[in-house]
Coordinates of C-alpha atoms in Angstrom, one line a residue:
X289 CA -50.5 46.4 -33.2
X290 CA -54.3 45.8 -32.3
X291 CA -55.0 44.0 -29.0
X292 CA -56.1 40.4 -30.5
X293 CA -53.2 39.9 -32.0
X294 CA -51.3 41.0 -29.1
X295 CA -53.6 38.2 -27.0
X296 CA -52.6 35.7 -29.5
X297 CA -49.2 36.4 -29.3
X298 CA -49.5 35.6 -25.0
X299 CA -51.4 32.7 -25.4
X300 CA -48.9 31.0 -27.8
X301 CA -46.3 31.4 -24.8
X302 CA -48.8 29.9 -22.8
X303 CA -48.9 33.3 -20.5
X304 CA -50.8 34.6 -18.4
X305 CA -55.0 35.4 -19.4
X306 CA -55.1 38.9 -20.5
X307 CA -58.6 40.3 -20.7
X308 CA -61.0 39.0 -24.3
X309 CA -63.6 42.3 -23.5
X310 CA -62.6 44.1 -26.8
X311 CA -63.4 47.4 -25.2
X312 CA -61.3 46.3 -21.5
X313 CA -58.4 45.6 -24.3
X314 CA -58.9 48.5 -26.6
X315 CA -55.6 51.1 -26.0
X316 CA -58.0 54.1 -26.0
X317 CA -60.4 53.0 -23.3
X318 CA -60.5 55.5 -20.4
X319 CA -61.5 55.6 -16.7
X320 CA -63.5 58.9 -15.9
X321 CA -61.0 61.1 -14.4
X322 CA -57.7 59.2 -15.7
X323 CA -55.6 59.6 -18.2
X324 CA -55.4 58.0 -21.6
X325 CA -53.4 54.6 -21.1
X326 CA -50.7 54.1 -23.4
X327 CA -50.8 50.7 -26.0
X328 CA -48.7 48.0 -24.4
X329 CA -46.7 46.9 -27.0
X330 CA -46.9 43.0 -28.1
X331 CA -42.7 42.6 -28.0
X332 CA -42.8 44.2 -24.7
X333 CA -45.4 41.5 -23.4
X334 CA -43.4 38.5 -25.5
X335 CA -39.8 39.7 -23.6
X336 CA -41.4 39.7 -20.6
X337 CA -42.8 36.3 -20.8
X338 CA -39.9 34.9 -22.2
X339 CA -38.2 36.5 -18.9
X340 CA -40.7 34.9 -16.8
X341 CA -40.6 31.6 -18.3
X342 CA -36.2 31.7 -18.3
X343 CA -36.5 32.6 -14.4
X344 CA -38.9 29.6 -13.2
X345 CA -37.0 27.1 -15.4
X346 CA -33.6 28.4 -13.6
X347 CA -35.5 27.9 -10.1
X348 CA -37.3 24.2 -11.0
X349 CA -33.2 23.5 -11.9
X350 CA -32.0 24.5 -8.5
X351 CA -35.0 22.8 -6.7
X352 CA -33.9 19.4 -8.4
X353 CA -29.8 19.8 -7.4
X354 CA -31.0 20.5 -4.0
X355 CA -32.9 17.8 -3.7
X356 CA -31.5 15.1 -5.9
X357 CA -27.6 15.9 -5.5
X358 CA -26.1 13.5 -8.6
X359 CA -22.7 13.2 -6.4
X360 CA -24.4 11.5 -3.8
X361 CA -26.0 9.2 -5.8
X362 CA -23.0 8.4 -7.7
X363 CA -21.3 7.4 -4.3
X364 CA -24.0 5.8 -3.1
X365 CA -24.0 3.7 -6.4
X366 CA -20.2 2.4 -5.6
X367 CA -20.5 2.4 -1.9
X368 CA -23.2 1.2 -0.3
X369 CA -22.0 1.7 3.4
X370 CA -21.2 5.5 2.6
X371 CA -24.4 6.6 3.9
X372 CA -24.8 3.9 6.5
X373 CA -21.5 5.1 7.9
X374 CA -23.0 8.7 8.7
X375 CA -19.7 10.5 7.0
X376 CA -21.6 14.0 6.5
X377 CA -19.8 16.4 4.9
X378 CA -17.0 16.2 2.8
X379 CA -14.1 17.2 5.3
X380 CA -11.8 20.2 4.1
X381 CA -8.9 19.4 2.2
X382 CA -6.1 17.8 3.9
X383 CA -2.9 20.0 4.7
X384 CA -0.9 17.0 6.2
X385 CA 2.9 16.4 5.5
X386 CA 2.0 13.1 4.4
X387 CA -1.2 12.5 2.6
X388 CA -4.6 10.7 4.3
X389 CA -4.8 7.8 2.0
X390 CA -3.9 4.1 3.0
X391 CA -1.8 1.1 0.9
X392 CA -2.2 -2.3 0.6
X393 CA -0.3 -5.2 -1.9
X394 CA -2.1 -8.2 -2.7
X395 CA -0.5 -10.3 -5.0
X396 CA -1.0 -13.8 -7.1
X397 CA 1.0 -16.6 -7.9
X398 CA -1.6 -17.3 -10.7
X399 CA -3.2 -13.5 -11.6
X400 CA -6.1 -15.3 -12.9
X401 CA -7.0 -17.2 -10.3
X402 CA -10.2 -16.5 -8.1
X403 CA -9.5 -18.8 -5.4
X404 CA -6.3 -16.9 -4.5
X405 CA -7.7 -12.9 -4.6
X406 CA -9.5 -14.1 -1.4
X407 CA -9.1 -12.3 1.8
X408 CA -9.8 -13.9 5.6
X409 CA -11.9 -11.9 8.3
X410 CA -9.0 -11.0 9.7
X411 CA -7.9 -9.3 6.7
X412 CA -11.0 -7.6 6.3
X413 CA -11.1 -5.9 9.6
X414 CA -7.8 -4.9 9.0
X415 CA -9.1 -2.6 6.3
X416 CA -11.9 -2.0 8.1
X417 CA -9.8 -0.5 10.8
X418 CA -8.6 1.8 9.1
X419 CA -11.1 3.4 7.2
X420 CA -13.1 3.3 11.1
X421 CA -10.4 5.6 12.6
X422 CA -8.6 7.2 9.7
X423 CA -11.6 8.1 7.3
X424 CA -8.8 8.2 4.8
X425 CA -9.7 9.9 1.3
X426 CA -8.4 6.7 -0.7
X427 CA -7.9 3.1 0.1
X428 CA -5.9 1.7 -2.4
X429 CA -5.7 -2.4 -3.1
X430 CA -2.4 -2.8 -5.4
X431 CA -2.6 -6.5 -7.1
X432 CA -1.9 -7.9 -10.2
X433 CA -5.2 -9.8 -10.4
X434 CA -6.6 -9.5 -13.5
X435 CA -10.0 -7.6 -14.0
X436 CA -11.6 -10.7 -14.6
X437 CA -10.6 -11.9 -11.1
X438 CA -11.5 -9.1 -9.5
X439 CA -15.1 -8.8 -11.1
X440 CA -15.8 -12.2 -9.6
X441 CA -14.4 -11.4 -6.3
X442 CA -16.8 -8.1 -6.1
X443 CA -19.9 -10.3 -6.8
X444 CA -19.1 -12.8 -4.1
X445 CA -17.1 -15.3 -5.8
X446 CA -14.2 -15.2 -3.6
X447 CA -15.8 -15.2 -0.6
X448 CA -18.0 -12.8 1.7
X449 CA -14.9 -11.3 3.3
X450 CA -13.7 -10.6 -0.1
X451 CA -16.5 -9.0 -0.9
X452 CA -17.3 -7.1 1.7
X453 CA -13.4 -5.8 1.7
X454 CA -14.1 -4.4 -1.9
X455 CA -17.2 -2.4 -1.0
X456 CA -15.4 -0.7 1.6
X457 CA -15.5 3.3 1.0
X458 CA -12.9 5.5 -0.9
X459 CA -11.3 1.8 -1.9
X460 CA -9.6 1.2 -5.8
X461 CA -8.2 -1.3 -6.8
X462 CA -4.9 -0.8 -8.4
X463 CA -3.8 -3.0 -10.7
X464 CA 0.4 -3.5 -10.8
X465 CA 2.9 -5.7 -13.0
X466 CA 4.7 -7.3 -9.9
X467 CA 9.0 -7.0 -10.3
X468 CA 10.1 -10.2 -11.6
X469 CA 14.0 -9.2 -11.6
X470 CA 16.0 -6.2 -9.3
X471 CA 18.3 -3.9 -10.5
X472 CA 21.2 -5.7 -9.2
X473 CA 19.8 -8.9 -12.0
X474 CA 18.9 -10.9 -9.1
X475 CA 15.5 -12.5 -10.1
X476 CA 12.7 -11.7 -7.2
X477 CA 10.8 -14.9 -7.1
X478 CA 9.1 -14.2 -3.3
X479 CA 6.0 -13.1 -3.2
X480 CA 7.0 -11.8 0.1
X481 CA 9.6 -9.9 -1.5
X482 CA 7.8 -8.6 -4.3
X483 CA 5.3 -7.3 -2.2
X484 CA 8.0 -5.2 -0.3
X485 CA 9.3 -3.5 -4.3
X486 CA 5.3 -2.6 -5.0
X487 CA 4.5 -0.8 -1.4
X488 CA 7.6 1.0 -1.6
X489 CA 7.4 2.0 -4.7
X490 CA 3.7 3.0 -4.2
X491 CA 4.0 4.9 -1.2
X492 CA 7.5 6.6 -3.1
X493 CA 5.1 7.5 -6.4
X494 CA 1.8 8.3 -4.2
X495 CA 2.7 9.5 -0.8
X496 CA 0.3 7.7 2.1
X497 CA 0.3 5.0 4.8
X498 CA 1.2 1.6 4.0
X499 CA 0.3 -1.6 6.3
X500 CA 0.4 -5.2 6.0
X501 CA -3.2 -6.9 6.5
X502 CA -1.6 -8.3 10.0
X503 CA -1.5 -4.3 11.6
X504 CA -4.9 -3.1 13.3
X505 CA -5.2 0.5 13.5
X506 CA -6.4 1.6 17.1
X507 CA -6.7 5.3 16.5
X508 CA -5.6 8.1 14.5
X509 CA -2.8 9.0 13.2
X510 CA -3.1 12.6 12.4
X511 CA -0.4 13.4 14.8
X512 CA 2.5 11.6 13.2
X513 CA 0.8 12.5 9.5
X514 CA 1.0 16.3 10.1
X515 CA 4.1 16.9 12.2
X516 CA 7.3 18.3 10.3
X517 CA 8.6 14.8 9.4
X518 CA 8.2 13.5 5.6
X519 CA 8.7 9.8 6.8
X520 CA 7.6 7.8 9.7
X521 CA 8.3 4.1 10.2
X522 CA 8.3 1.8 13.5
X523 CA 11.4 0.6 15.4
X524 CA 12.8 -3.3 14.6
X525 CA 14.9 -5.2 16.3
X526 CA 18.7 -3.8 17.0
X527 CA 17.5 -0.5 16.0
X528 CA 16.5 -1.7 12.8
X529 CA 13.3 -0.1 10.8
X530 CA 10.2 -2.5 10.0
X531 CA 9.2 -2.6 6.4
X532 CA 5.1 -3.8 7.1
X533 CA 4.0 -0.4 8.4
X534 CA 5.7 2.6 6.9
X535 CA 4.1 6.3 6.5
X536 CA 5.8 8.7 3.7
X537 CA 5.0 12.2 1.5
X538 CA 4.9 11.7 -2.2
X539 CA 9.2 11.3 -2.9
X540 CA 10.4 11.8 0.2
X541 CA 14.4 11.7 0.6
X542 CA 14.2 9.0 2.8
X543 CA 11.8 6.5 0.7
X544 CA 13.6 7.2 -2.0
X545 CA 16.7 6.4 -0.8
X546 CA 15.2 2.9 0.6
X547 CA 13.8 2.7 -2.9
X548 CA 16.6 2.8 -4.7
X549 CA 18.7 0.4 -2.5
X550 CA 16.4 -2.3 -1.9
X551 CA 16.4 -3.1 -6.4
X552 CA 20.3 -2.5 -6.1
X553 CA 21.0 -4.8 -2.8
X554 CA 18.1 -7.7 -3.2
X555 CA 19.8 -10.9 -2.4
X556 CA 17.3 -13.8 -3.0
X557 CA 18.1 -15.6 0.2
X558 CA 17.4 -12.9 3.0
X559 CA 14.0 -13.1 5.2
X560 CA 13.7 -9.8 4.0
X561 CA 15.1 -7.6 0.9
X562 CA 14.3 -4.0 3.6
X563 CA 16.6 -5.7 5.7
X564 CA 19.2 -6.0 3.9
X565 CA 18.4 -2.3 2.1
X566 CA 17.4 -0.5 5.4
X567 CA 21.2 -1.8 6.8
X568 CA 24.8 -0.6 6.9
X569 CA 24.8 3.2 5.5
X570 CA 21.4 4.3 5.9
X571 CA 21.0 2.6 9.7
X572 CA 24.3 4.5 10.1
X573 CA 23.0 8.3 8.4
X574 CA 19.9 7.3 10.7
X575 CA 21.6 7.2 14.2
X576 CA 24.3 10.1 13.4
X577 CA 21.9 12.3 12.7
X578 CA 22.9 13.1 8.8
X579 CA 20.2 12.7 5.6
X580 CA 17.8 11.9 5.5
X581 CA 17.5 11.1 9.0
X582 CA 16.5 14.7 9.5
X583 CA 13.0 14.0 8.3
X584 CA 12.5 10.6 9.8
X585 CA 10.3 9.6 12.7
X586 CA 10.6 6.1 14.2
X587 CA 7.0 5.2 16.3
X588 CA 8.2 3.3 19.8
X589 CA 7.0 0.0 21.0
X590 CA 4.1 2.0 22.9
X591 CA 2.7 3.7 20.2
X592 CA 3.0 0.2 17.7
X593 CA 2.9 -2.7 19.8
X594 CA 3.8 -5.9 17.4
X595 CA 3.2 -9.4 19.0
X596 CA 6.3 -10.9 16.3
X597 CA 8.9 -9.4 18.8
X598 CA 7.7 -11.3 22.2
X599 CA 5.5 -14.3 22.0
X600 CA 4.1 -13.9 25.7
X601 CA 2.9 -10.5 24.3
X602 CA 0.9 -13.2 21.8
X603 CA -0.2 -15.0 24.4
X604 CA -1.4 -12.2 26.4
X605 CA -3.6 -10.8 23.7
X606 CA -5.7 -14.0 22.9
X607 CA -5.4 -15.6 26.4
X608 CA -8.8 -16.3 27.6
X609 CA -10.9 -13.7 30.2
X610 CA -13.7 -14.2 31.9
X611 CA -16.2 -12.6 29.1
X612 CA -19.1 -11.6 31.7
X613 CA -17.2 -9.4 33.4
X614 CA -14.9 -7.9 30.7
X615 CA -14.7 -4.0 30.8
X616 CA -15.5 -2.7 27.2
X617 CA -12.3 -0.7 26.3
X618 CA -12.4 3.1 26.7
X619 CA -12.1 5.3 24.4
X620 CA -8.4 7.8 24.2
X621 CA -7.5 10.3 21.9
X622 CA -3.7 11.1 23.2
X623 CA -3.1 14.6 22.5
X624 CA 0.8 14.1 21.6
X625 CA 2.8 10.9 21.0
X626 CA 3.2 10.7 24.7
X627 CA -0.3 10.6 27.0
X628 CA 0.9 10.9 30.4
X629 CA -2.7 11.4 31.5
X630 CA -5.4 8.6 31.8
X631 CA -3.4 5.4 31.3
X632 CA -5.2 1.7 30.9
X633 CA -3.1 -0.5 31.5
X634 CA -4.8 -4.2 29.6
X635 CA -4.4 -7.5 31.5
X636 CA -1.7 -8.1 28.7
X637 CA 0.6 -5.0 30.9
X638 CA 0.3 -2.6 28.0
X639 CA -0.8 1.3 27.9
X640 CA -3.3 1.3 25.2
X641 CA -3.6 5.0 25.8
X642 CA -0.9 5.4 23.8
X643 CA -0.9 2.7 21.3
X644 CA -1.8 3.4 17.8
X645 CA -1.3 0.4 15.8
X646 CA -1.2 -3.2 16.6
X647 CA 0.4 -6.0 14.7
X648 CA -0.6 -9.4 15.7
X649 CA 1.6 -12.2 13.5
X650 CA -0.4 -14.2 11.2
X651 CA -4.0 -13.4 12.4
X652 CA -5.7 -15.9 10.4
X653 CA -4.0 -18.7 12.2
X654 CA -5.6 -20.1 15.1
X655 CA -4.7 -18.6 19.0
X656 CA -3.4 -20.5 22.1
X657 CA -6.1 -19.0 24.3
X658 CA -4.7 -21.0 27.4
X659 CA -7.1 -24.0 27.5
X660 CA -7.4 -24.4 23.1
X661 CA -6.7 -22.6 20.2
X662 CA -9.1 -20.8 18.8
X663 CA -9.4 -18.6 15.3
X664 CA -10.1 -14.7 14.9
X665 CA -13.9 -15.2 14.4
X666 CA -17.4 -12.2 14.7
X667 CA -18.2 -14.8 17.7
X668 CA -14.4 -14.1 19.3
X669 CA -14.6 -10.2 18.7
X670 CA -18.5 -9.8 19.6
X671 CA -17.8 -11.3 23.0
X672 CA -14.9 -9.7 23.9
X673 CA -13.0 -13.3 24.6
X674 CA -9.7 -11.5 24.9
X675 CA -7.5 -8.5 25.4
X676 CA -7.2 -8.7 21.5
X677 CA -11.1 -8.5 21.3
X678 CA -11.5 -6.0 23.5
X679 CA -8.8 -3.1 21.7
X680 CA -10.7 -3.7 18.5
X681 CA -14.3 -3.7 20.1
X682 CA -15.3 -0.2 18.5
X683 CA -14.7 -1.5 15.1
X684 CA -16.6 -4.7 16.3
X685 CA -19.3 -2.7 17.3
X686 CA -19.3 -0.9 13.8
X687 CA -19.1 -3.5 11.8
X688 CA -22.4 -5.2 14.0
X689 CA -24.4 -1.9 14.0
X690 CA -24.3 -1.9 10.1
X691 CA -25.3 -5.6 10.2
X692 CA -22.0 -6.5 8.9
X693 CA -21.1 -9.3 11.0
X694 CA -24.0 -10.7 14.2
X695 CA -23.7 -13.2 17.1
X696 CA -24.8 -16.6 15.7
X697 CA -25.5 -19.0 19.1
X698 CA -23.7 -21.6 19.2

């Protein structure tokens, strides 16, 4: 093939300029004391821009995933606070006996109805809490709010704290048909009660942590989630089990078994359908040491403190300090489930060095601070008014970094 057609041929591919001097081109032109050059040929020339043209494409495609990673921007889309929150890299895959992710039960008298898919501060911060210290991989809301309903409650129409709960990251809502009638026929009419059949059944189907919006998480709890035990609960009264904080691995023996007798042993009329399930045979298997008790944990009072089991504990924790001289809380990362090591004792005679979780009975509710009751506000937290304030201060200072809550004077 003659040079201009080869020429035409590059310039169609839009390739590099070869030379127009029609003798520079001709095949037979010589240098003196050279040898003849071959004639290039034109498919040679076409391959090799097509080559050319493949491998910058192929590097303009890997400059673009560098620099505008779609995942990212996909979770910034749905979570706002994800890159306000400094998470960096995704962590490596979770080996734990029982799984990273967190449960909650929300349910409605009226499914439909906004006013009642609304959450206090209190409840808020509760969630909060936990994604602060756990950085679980999934928060899951399980309700039987319509999608309706919750629509309106993500763009405000159930309140800021509402809001602000359902932008939290890694949380889903979950929407669940709530148990109108046990096995046994009894019909569940308790919202109390069906909350108890959804979080156990949840926790049986999913495996994870499960907490009432009254429990506060303090720190992690990686050490009870990766030890050898597929179940982990907190101690009751007379040796009893609680059923508002619970930890299990997807089908454990011992969930299941609580599963299965709390829909064959509801009675309508107890405080509490657990109570009557986590009773008699399976309190008994518990203490003898048969199954499933094998695989069961039971947290003390030191690493769960609850306020429901001694009210001068209540009063301790929202009793009044003298807020200009309040320490701010340290911070302790127990090694095991007993830190014998830098105690801190609170004004309220407890070891927060080895407390994990914190219940505090119906938060929302206004506190007997010792001169006036006073409600769980920003204002309370931000100033560190009480022992209470002062254990969740590095969520409070979270939450007022990002701008989430401020110090409005009075």
């Amino acid at each position: 093939m003659s040079g201009p057609a080869a020429i035409s041929d590059h310039v169609s591919l839009k390739g590099p300029t070869w030379p127009s001097n029609k003798q520079e081109s001709s095949p037979t032109t010589t240098t003196a004391g050279a040898s003849p050059q071959k004639p290039t040929s034109s498919r040679q020339r076409r391959w090799f821009n097509v080559v050319l043209f493949v491998f910058f494409a192929a590097w303009m495609a890997c400059r673009a995933c560098c620099l505008f990673p779609s995942s990212l921007h996909h979770q910034h889309h749905h979570h706002p606070w994800l890159l306000q929150a400094g998470l960096g890299p995704r962590r490596p895959a979770d080996s734990a006996t029982i799984p990273n992710q967190v449960h909650f039960v929300k349910l409605l008298q009226n499914p439909g109805s906004q006013e009642e898919l609304s959450f206090h501060f209190t409840e808020f911060l509760s969630v909060y809490a936990a994604w602060h210290h756990w950085r679980p991989r999934a928060l899951y809301l399980h309700t039987n709010a319509v999608e309706a309903t919750v629509a309106g409650a993500r763009d405000g129409l159930s309140g800021k704290w509402t809001k602000l709960l359902l932008q939290i990251p890694n949380l889903t809502v979950l929407r669940v048909q709530a148990p109108s009638e046990a096995d046994n026929g009894v019909q569940i009419t308790s919202l109390e009660h069906k909350t108890e059949f959804v979080a156990v059944e949840a926790v049986r189907e999913m495996g994870g942590v499960f907490m009432g919006f009254d429990v506060y998480a303090l720190r992690d709890v990686r050490r009870f989630r990766r030890g050898s035990k597929t179940f982990v609960a907190r101690a009751w009264e007379d040796d009893a089990i609680a059923h508002d904080f619970f930890m299990s691995s997807k089908g454990s023996p011992a969930l299941s078994q609580w599963a299965d007798m709390l829909a064959q042993t509801y009675a309508a009329g107890s405080l509490s359908p657990s109570d009557v399930a986590l009773g008699g045979p399976w309190t008994d298997s518990l203490h003898s040491g048969a199954s499933p008790s094998s695989s069961i944990e039971i947290m003390d009072s030191s690493a769960f403190v609850s306020d429901k089991q001694n009210m001068s504990t209540s009063f301790e924790l929202f009793r009044a300090r003298d807020t200009h001289h309040a320490p701010r809380p340290r911070s302790h990362r127990p090694t095991g489930r007993h830190n014998h090591h830098h105690h801190h004792y609170g004004s309220a005679g407890i070891d927060w060095s080895r407390t994990y979780l914190l219940q505090v009975g119906r938060p929302h509710e206004a506190k007997w601070t010792g001169a006036s009751l006073e409600f769980v506000t920003p204002r309370h937290l931000l100033e560190r008014r009480s022992e209470f304030a002062r254990v969740m201060y590095p969520v409070t200072r979270a939450l007022q970094k990002k701008g989430l809550i401020r110090l409005i004077p009075e």
